[in-house]
PDB file of C-alpha atoms in Angstrom:
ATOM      1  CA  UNK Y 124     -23.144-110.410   9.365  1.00 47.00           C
ATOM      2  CA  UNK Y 125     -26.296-112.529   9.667  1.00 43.00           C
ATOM      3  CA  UNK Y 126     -28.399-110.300   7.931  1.00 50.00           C
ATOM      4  CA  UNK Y 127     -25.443-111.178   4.808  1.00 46.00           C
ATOM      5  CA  UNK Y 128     -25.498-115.034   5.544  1.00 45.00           C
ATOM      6  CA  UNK Y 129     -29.282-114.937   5.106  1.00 44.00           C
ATOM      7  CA  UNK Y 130     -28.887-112.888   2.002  1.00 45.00           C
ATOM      8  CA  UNK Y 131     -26.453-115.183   0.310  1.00 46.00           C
ATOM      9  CA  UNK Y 132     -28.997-118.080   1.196  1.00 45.00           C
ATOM     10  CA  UNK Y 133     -32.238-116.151  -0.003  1.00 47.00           C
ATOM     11  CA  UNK Y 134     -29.948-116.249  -3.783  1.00 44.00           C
ATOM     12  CA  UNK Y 135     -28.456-119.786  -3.580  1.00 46.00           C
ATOM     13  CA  UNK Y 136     -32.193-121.180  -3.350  1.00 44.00           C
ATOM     14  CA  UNK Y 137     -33.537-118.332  -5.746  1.00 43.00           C
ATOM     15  CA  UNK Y 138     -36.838-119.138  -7.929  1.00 41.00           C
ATOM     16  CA  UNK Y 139     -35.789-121.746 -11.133  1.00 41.00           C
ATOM     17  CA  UNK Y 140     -37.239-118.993 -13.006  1.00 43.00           C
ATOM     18  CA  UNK Y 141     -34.495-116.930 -12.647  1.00 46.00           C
ATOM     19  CA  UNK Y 142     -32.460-119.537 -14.270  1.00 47.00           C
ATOM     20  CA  UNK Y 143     -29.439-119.480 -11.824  1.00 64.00           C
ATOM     21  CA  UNK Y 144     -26.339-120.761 -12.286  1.00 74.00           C
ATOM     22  CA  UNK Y 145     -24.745-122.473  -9.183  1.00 80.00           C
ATOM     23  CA  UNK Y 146     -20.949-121.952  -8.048  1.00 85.00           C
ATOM     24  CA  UNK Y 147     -18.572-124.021  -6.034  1.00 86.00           C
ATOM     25  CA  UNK Y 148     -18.969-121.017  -3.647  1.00 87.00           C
ATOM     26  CA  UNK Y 149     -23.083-120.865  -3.477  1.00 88.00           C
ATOM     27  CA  UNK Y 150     -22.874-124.902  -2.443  1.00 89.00           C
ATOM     28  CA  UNK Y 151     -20.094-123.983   0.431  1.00 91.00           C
ATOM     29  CA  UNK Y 152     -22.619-120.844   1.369  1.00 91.00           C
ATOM     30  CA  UNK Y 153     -25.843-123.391   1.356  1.00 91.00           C
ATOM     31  CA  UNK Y 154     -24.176-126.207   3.249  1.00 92.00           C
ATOM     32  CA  UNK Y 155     -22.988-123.521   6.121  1.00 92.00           C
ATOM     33  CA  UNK Y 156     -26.228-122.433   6.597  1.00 92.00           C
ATOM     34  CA  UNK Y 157     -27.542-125.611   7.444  1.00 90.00           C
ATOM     35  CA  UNK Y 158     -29.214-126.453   4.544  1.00 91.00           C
ATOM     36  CA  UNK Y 159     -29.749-130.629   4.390  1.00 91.00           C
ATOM     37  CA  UNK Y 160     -28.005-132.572   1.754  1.00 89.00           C
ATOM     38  CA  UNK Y 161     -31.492-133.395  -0.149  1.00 89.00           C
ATOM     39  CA  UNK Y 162     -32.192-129.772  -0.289  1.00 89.00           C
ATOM     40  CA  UNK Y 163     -29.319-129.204  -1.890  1.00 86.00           C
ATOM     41  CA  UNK Y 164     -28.840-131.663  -4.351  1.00 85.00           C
ATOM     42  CA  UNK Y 165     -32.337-131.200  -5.260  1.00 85.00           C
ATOM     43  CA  UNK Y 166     -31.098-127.354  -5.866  1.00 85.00           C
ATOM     44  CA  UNK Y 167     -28.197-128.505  -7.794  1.00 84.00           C
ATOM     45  CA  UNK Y 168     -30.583-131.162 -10.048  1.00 82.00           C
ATOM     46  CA  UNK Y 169     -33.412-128.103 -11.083  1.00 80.00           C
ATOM     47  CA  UNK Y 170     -30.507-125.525 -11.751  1.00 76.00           C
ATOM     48  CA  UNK Y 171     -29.215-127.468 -14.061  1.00 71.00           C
ATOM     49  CA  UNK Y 172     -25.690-126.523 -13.194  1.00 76.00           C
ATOM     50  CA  UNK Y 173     -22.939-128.661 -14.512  1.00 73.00           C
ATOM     51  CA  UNK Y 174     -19.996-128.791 -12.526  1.00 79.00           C
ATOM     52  CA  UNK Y 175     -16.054-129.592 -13.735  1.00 76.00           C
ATOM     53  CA  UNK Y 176     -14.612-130.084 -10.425  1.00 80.00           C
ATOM     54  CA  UNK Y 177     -11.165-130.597  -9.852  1.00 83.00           C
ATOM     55  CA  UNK Y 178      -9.349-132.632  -6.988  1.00 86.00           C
ATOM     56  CA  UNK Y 179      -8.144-129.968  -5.189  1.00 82.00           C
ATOM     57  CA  UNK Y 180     -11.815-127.999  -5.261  1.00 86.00           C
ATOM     58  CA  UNK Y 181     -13.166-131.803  -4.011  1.00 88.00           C
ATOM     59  CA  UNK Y 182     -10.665-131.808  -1.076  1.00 90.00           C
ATOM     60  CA  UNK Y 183     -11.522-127.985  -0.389  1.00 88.00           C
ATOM     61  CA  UNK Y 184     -15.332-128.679  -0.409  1.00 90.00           C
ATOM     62  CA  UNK Y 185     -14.688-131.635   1.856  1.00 91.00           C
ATOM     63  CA  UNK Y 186     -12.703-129.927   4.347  1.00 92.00           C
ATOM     64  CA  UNK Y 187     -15.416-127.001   4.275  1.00 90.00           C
ATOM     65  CA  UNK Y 188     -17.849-129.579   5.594  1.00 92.00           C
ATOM     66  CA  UNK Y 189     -19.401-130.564   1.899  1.00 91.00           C
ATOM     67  CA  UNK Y 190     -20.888-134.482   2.391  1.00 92.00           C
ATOM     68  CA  UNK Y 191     -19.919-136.544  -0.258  1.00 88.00           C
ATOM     69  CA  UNK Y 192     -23.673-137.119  -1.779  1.00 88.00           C
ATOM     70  CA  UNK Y 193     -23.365-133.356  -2.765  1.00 87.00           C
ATOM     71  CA  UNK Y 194     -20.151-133.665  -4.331  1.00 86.00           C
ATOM     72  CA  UNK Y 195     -21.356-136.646  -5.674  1.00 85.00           C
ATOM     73  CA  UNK Y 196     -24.655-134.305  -7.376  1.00 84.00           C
ATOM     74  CA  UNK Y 197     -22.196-131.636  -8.645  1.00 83.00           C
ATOM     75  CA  UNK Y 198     -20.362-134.282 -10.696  1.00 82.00           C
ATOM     76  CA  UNK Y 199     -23.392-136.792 -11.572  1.00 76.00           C
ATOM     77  CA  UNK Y 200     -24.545-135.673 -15.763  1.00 57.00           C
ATOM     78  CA  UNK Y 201     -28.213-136.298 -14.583  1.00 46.00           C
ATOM     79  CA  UNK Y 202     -27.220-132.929 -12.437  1.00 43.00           C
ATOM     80  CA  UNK Y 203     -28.754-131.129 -15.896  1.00 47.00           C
ATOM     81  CA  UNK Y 204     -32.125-131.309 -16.899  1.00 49.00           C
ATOM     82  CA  UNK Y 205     -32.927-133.419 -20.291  1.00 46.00           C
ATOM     83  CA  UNK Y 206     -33.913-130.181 -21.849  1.00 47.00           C
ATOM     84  CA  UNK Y 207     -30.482-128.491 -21.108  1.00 49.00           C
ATOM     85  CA  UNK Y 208     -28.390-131.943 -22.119  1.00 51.00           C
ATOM     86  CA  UNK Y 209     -29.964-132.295 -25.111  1.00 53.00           C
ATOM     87  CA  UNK Y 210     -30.222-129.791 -28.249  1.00 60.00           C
ATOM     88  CA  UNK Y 211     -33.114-129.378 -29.891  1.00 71.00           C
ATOM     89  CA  UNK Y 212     -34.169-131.199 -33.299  1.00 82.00           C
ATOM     90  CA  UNK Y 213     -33.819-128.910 -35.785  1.00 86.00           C
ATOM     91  CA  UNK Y 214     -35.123-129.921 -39.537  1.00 87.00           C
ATOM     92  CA  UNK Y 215     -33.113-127.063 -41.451  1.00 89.00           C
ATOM     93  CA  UNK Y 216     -30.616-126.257 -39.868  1.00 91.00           C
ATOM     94  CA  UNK Y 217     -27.510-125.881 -41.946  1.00 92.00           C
ATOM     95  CA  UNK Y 218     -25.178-126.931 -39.033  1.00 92.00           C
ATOM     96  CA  UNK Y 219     -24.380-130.663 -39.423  1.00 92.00           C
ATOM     97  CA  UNK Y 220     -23.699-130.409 -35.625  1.00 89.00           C
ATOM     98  CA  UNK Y 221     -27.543-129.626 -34.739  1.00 88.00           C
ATOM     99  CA  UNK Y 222     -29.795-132.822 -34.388  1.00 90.00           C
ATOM    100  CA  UNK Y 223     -31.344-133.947 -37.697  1.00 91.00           C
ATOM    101  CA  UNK Y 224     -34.375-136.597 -38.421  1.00 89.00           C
ATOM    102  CA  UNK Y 225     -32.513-139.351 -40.349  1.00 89.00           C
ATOM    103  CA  UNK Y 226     -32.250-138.631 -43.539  1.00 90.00           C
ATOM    104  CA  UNK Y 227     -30.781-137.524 -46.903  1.00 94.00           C
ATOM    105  CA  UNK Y 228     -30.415-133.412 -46.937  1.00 96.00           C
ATOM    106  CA  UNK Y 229     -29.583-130.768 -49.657  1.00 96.00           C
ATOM    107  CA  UNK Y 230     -27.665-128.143 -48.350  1.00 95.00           C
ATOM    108  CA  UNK Y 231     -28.975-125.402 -50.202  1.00 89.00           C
ATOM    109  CA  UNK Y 232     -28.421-121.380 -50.311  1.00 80.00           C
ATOM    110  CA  UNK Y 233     -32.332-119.293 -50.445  1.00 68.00           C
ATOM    111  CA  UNK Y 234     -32.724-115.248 -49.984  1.00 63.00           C
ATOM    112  CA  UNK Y 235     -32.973-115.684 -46.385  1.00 64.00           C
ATOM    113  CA  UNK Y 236     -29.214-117.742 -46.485  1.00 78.00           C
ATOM    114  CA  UNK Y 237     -28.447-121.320 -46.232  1.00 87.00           C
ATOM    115  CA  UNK Y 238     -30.569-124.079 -45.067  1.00 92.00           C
ATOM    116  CA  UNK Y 239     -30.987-127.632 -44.999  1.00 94.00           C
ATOM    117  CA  UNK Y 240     -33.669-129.546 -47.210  1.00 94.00           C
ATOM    118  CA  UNK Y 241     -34.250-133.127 -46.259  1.00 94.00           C
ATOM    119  CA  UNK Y 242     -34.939-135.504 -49.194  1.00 94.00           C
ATOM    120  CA  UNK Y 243     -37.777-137.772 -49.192  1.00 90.00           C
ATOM    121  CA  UNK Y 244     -37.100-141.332 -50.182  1.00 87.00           C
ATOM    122  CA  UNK Y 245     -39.220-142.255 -53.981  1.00 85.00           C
ATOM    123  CA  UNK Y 246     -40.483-146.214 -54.121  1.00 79.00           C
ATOM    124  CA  UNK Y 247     -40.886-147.878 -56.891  1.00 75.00           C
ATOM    125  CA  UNK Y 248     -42.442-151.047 -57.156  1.00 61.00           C
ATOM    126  CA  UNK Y 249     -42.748-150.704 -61.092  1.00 62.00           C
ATOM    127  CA  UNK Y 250     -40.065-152.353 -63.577  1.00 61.00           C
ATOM    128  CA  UNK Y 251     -40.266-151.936 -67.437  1.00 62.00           C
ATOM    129  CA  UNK Y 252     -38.077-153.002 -70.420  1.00 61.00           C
ATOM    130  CA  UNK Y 253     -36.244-151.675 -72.712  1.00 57.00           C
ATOM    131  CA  UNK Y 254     -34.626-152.770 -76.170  1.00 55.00           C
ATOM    132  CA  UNK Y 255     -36.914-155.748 -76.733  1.00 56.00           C
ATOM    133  CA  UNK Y 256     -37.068-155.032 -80.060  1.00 50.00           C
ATOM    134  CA  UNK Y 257     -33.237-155.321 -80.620  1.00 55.00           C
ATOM    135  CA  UNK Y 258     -32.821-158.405 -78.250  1.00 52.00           C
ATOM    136  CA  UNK Y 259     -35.654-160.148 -80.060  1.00 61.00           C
ATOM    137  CA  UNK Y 260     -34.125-159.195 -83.830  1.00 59.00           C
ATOM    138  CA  UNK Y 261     -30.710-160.404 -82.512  1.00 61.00           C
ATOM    139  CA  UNK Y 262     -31.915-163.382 -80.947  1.00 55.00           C
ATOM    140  CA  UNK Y 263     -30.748-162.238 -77.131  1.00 54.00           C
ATOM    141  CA  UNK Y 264     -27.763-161.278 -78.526  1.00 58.00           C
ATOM    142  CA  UNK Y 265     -28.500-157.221 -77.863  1.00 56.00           C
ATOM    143  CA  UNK Y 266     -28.911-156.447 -74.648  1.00 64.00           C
ATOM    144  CA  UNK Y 267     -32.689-155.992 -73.141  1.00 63.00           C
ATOM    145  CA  UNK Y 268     -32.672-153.237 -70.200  1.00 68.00           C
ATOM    146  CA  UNK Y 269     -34.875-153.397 -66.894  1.00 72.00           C
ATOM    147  CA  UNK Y 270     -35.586-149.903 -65.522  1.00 77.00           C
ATOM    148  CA  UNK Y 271     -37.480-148.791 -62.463  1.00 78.00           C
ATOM    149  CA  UNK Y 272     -39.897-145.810 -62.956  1.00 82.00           C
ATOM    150  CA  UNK Y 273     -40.751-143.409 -60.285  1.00 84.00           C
ATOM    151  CA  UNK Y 274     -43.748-140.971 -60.382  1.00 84.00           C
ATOM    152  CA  UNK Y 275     -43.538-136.929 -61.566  1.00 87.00           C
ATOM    153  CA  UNK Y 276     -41.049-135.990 -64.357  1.00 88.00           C
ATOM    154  CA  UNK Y 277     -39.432-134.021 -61.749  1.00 92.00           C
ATOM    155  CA  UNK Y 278     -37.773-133.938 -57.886  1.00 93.00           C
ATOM    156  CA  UNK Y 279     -39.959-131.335 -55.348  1.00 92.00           C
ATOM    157  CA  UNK Y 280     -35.943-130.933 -54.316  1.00 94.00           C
ATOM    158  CA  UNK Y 281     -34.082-128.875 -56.774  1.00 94.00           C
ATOM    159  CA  UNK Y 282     -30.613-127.708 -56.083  1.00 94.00           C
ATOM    160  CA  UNK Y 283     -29.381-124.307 -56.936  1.00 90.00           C
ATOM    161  CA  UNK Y 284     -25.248-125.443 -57.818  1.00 92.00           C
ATOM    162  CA  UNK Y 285     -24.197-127.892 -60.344  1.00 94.00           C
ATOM    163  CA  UNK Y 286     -21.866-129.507 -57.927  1.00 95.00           C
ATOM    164  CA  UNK Y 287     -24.546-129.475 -54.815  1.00 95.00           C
ATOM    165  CA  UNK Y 288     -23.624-131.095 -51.261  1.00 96.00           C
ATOM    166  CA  UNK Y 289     -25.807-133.195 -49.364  1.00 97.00           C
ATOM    167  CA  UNK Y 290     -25.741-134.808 -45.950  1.00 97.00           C
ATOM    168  CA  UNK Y 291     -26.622-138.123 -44.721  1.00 95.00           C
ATOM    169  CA  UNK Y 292     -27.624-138.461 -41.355  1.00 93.00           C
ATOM    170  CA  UNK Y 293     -27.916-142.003 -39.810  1.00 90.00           C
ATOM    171  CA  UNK Y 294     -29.345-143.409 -36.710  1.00 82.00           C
ATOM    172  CA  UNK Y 295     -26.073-143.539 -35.089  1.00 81.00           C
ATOM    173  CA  UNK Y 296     -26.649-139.549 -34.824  1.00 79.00           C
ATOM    174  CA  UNK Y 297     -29.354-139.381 -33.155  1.00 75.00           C
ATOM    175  CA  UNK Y 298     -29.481-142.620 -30.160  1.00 64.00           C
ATOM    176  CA  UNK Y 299     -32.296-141.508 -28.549  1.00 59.00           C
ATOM    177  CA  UNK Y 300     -34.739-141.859 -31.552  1.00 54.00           C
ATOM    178  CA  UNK Y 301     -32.656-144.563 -33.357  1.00 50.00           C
ATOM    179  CA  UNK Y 302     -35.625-146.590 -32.201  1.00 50.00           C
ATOM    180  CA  UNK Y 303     -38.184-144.541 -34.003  1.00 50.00           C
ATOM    181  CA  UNK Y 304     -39.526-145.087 -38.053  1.00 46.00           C
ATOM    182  CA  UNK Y 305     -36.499-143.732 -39.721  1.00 54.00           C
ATOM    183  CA  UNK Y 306     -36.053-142.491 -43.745  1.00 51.00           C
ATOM    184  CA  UNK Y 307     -34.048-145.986 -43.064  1.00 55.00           C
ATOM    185  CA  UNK Y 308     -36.162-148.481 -41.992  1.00 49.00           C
ATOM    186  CA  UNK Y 309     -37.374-150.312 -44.992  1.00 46.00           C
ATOM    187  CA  UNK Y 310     -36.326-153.875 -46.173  1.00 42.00           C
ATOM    188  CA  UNK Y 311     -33.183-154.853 -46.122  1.00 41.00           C
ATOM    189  CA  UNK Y 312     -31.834-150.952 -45.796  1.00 43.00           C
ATOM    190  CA  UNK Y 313     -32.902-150.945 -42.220  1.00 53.00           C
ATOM    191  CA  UNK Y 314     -29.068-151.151 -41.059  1.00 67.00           C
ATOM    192  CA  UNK Y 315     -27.797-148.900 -44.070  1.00 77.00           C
ATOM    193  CA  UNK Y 316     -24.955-146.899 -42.229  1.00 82.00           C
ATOM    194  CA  UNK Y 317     -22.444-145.278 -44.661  1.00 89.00           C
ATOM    195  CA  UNK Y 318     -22.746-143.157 -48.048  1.00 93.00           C
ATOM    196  CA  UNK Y 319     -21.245-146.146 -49.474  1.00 91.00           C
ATOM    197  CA  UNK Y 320     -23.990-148.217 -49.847  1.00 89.00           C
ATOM    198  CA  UNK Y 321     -25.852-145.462 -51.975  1.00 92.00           C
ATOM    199  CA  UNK Y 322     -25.368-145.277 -55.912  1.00 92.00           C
ATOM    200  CA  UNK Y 323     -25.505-141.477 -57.321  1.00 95.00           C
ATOM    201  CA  UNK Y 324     -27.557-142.132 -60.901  1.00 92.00           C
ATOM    202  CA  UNK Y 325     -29.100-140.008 -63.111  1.00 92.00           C
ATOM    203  CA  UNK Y 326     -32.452-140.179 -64.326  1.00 90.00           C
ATOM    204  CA  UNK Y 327     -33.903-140.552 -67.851  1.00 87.00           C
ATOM    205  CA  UNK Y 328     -36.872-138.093 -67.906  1.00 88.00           C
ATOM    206  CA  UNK Y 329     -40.072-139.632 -69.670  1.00 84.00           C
ATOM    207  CA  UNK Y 330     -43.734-138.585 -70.242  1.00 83.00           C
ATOM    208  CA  UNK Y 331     -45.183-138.279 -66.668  1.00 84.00           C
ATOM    209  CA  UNK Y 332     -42.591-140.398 -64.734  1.00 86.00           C
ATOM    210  CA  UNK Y 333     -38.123-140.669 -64.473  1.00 88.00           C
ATOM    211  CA  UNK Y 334     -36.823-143.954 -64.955  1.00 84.00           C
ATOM    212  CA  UNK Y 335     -33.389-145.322 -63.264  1.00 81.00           C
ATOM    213  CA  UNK Y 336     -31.604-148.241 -65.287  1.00 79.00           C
ATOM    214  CA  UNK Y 337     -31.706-151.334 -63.132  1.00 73.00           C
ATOM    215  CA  UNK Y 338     -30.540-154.418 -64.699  1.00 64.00           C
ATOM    216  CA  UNK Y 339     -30.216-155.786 -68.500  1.00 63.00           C
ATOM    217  CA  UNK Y 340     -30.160-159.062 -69.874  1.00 60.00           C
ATOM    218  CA  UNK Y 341     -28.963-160.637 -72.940  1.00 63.00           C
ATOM    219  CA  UNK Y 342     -28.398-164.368 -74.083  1.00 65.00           C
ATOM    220  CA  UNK Y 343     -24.973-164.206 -71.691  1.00 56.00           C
ATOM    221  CA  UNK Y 344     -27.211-163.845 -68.636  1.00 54.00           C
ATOM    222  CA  UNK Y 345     -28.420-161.063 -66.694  1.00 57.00           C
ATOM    223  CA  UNK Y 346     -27.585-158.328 -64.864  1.00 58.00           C
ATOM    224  CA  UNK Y 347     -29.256-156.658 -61.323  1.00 60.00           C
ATOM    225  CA  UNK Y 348     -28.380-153.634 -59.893  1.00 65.00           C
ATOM    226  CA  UNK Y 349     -27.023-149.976 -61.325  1.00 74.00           C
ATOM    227  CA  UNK Y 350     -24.740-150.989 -64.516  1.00 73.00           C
ATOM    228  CA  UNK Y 351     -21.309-149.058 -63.829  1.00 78.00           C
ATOM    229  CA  UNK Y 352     -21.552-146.773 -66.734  1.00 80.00           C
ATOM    230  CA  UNK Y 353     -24.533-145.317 -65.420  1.00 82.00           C
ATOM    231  CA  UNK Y 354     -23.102-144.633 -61.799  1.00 89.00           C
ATOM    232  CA  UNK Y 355     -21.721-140.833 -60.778  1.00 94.00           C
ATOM    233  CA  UNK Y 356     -18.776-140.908 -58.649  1.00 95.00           C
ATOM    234  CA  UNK Y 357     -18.919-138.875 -55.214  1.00 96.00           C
ATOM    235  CA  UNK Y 358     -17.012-138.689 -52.307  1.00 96.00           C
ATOM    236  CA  UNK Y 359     -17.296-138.125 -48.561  1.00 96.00           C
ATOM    237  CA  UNK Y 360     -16.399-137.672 -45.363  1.00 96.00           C
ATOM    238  CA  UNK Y 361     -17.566-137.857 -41.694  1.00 95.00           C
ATOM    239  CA  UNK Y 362     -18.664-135.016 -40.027  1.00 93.00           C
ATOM    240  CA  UNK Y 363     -19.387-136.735 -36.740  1.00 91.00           C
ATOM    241  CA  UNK Y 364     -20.627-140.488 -35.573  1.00 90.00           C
ATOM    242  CA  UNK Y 365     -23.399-141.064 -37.898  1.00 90.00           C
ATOM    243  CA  UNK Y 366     -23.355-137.931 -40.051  1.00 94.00           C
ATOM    244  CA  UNK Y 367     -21.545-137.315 -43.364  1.00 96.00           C
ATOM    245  CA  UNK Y 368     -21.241-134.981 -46.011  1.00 97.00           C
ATOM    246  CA  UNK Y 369     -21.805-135.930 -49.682  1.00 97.00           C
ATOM    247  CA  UNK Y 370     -20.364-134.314 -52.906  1.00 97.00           C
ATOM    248  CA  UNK Y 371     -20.402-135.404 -56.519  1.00 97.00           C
ATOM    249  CA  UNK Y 372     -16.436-135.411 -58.124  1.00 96.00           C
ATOM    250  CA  UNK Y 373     -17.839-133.319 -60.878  1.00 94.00           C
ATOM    251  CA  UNK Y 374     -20.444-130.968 -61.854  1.00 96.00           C
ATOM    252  CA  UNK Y 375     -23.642-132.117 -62.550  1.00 95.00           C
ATOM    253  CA  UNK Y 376     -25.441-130.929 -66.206  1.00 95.00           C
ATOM    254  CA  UNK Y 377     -28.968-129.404 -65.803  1.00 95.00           C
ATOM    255  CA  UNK Y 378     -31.244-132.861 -65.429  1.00 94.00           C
ATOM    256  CA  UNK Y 379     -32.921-135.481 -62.737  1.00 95.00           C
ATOM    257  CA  UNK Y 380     -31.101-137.400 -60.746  1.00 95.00           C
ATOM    258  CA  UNK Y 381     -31.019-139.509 -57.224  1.00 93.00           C
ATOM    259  CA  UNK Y 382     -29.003-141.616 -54.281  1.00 94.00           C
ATOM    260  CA  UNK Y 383     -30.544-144.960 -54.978  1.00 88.00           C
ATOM    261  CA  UNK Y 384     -30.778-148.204 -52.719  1.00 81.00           C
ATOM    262  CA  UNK Y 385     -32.202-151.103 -51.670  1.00 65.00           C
ATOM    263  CA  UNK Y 386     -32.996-152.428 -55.322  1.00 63.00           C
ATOM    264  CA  UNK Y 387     -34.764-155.618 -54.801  1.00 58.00           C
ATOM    265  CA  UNK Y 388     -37.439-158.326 -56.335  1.00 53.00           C
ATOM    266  CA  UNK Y 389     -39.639-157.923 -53.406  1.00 45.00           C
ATOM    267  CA  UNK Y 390     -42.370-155.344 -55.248  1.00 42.00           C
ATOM    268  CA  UNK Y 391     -45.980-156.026 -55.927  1.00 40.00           C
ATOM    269  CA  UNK Y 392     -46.521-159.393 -58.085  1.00 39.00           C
ATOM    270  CA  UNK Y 393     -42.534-159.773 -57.985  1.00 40.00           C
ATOM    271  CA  UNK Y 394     -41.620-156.554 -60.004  1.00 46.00           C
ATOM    272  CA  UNK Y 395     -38.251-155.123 -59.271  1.00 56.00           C
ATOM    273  CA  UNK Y 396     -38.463-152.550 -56.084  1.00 68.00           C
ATOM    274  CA  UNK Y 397     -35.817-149.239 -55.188  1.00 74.00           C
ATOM    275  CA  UNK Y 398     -35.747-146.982 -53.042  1.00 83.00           C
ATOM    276  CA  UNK Y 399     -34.037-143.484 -54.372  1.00 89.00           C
ATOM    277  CA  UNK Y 400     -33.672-139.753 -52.963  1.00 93.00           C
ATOM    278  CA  UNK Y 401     -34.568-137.831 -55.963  1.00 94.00           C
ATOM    279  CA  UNK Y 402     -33.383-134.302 -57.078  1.00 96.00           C
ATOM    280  CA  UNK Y 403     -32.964-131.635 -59.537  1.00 96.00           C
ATOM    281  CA  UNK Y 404     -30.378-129.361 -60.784  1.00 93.00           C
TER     282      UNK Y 404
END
């Protein structure tokens, strides 16, 4: 019978290597051997066993002579090493479950199956005008339009479907590095939260560079910001706290396009700035 008792304890304090999971039962086993309290909440802590006890299985531990700083350790979350608590950060993964950086992603399908591609933010701190010719002839009464340019005639990102879906992931995902340099933090976008504060636009292709309609301006006054008949409709829905999943309300034609924000006059020498997440189809 001893030779049993010290075989059960020679388990319960087994090498972490082996990567053992405790039981109500190995905790009853340690504590009737003797075994201090430190020892074996330090035991419980490096198992990282988490334990779901339920009143009766307190009482029960009690009454088999179980202090209540162990019972305490089997029901504390710090009982589980970081590593264990915590999945890993993943920067493809096409489970919106998984950690992500922050960012704008293209779910996208590849020979070797579906994976996520996160989306780069474009600056531009580069405005240019349109129609002067017109608003000049007519004496302001055409309209003049403001466009931002952004390097490359096309997105590294280039979806495969016409009718692609992306997902956002905010800080709010991820609150242990919310305090990190995010695809967010920029401006006045730091605290940009929701899908909703993104315009879906497409952009006009030109020689060496895509340009994204901005403003216009006319004798009536002017105009900042996407114009309406230039925005794409999308919807979209939360997946979890700070993640959501983005899909156009119709299928996109063959062309350059983007999730703009953060339009403001804050560029170099005043020129109109935006930030957009530029793609292909």
């Amino acid at each position: 019978m001893l030779r049993m008792t010290i075989a059960a304890v020679a388990l319960a304090i087994a090498a972490p290597a082996l990567a053992e999971t405790l039981t109500v039962d190995n905790i009853v086993a340690l504590v009737s051997a003797g075994i201090s309290d430190d020892a074996v909440i330090a035991k419980i802590k490096s198992s990282g066993t988490r334990f779901d006890l339920t009143t009766d299985q307190m009482i029960l531990l009690k009454s088999k002579g179980v202090s209540g700083a162990v019972i305490s350790a089997m029901l504390a979350d710090n009982g589980a090493p970081a590593a264990a608590r915590a999945p890993a950060m993943s920067m493809d993964s096409p489970d919106p479950m998984v950690p992500h950086p922050a960012g704008v992603y293209l779910l996208s399908s590849t020979g070797a199956g579906r994976r996520m591609q996160r989306i780069d933010p474009t600056v531009t701190n580069q405005a240019k005008t349109g129609g002067i010719f017109g608003y000049a002839l007519t004496g302001g009464i055409a309209s003049m339009s403001i466009k931002a340019a952004i390097q490359n005639e096309t997105a590294r990102v280039h979806a495969q479907e016409n009718k692609p879906s992306f997902y956002f992931f905010f800080d709010e995902s991820n609150p242990d590095t919310a305090r990190m340099a995010t695809a967010w933090a920029a401006g006045t976008a730091a605290t940009v939260s929701s899908p909703s504060e993104f315009t879906l636009i497409k952009l006009m292709k030109k020689d060496g560079r895509r340009e994204a309609r901005v403003g216009s301006a006319n004798i009536g006054g002017a105009k900042t910001g996407v114009m309406d008949k230039d925005r794409i409709a999308f919807d979209y829905e939360m997946v979890r706290p700070g993640v959501y999943r983005v899909t156009p309300l119709q299928e996109l034609p063959t062309g350059e396009y983007g999730f703009i924000y953060a339009i403001a006059g804050g560029g170099a020498a005043g020129a109109m700035t935006a930030r957009i997440f530029d793609f292909s189809i």
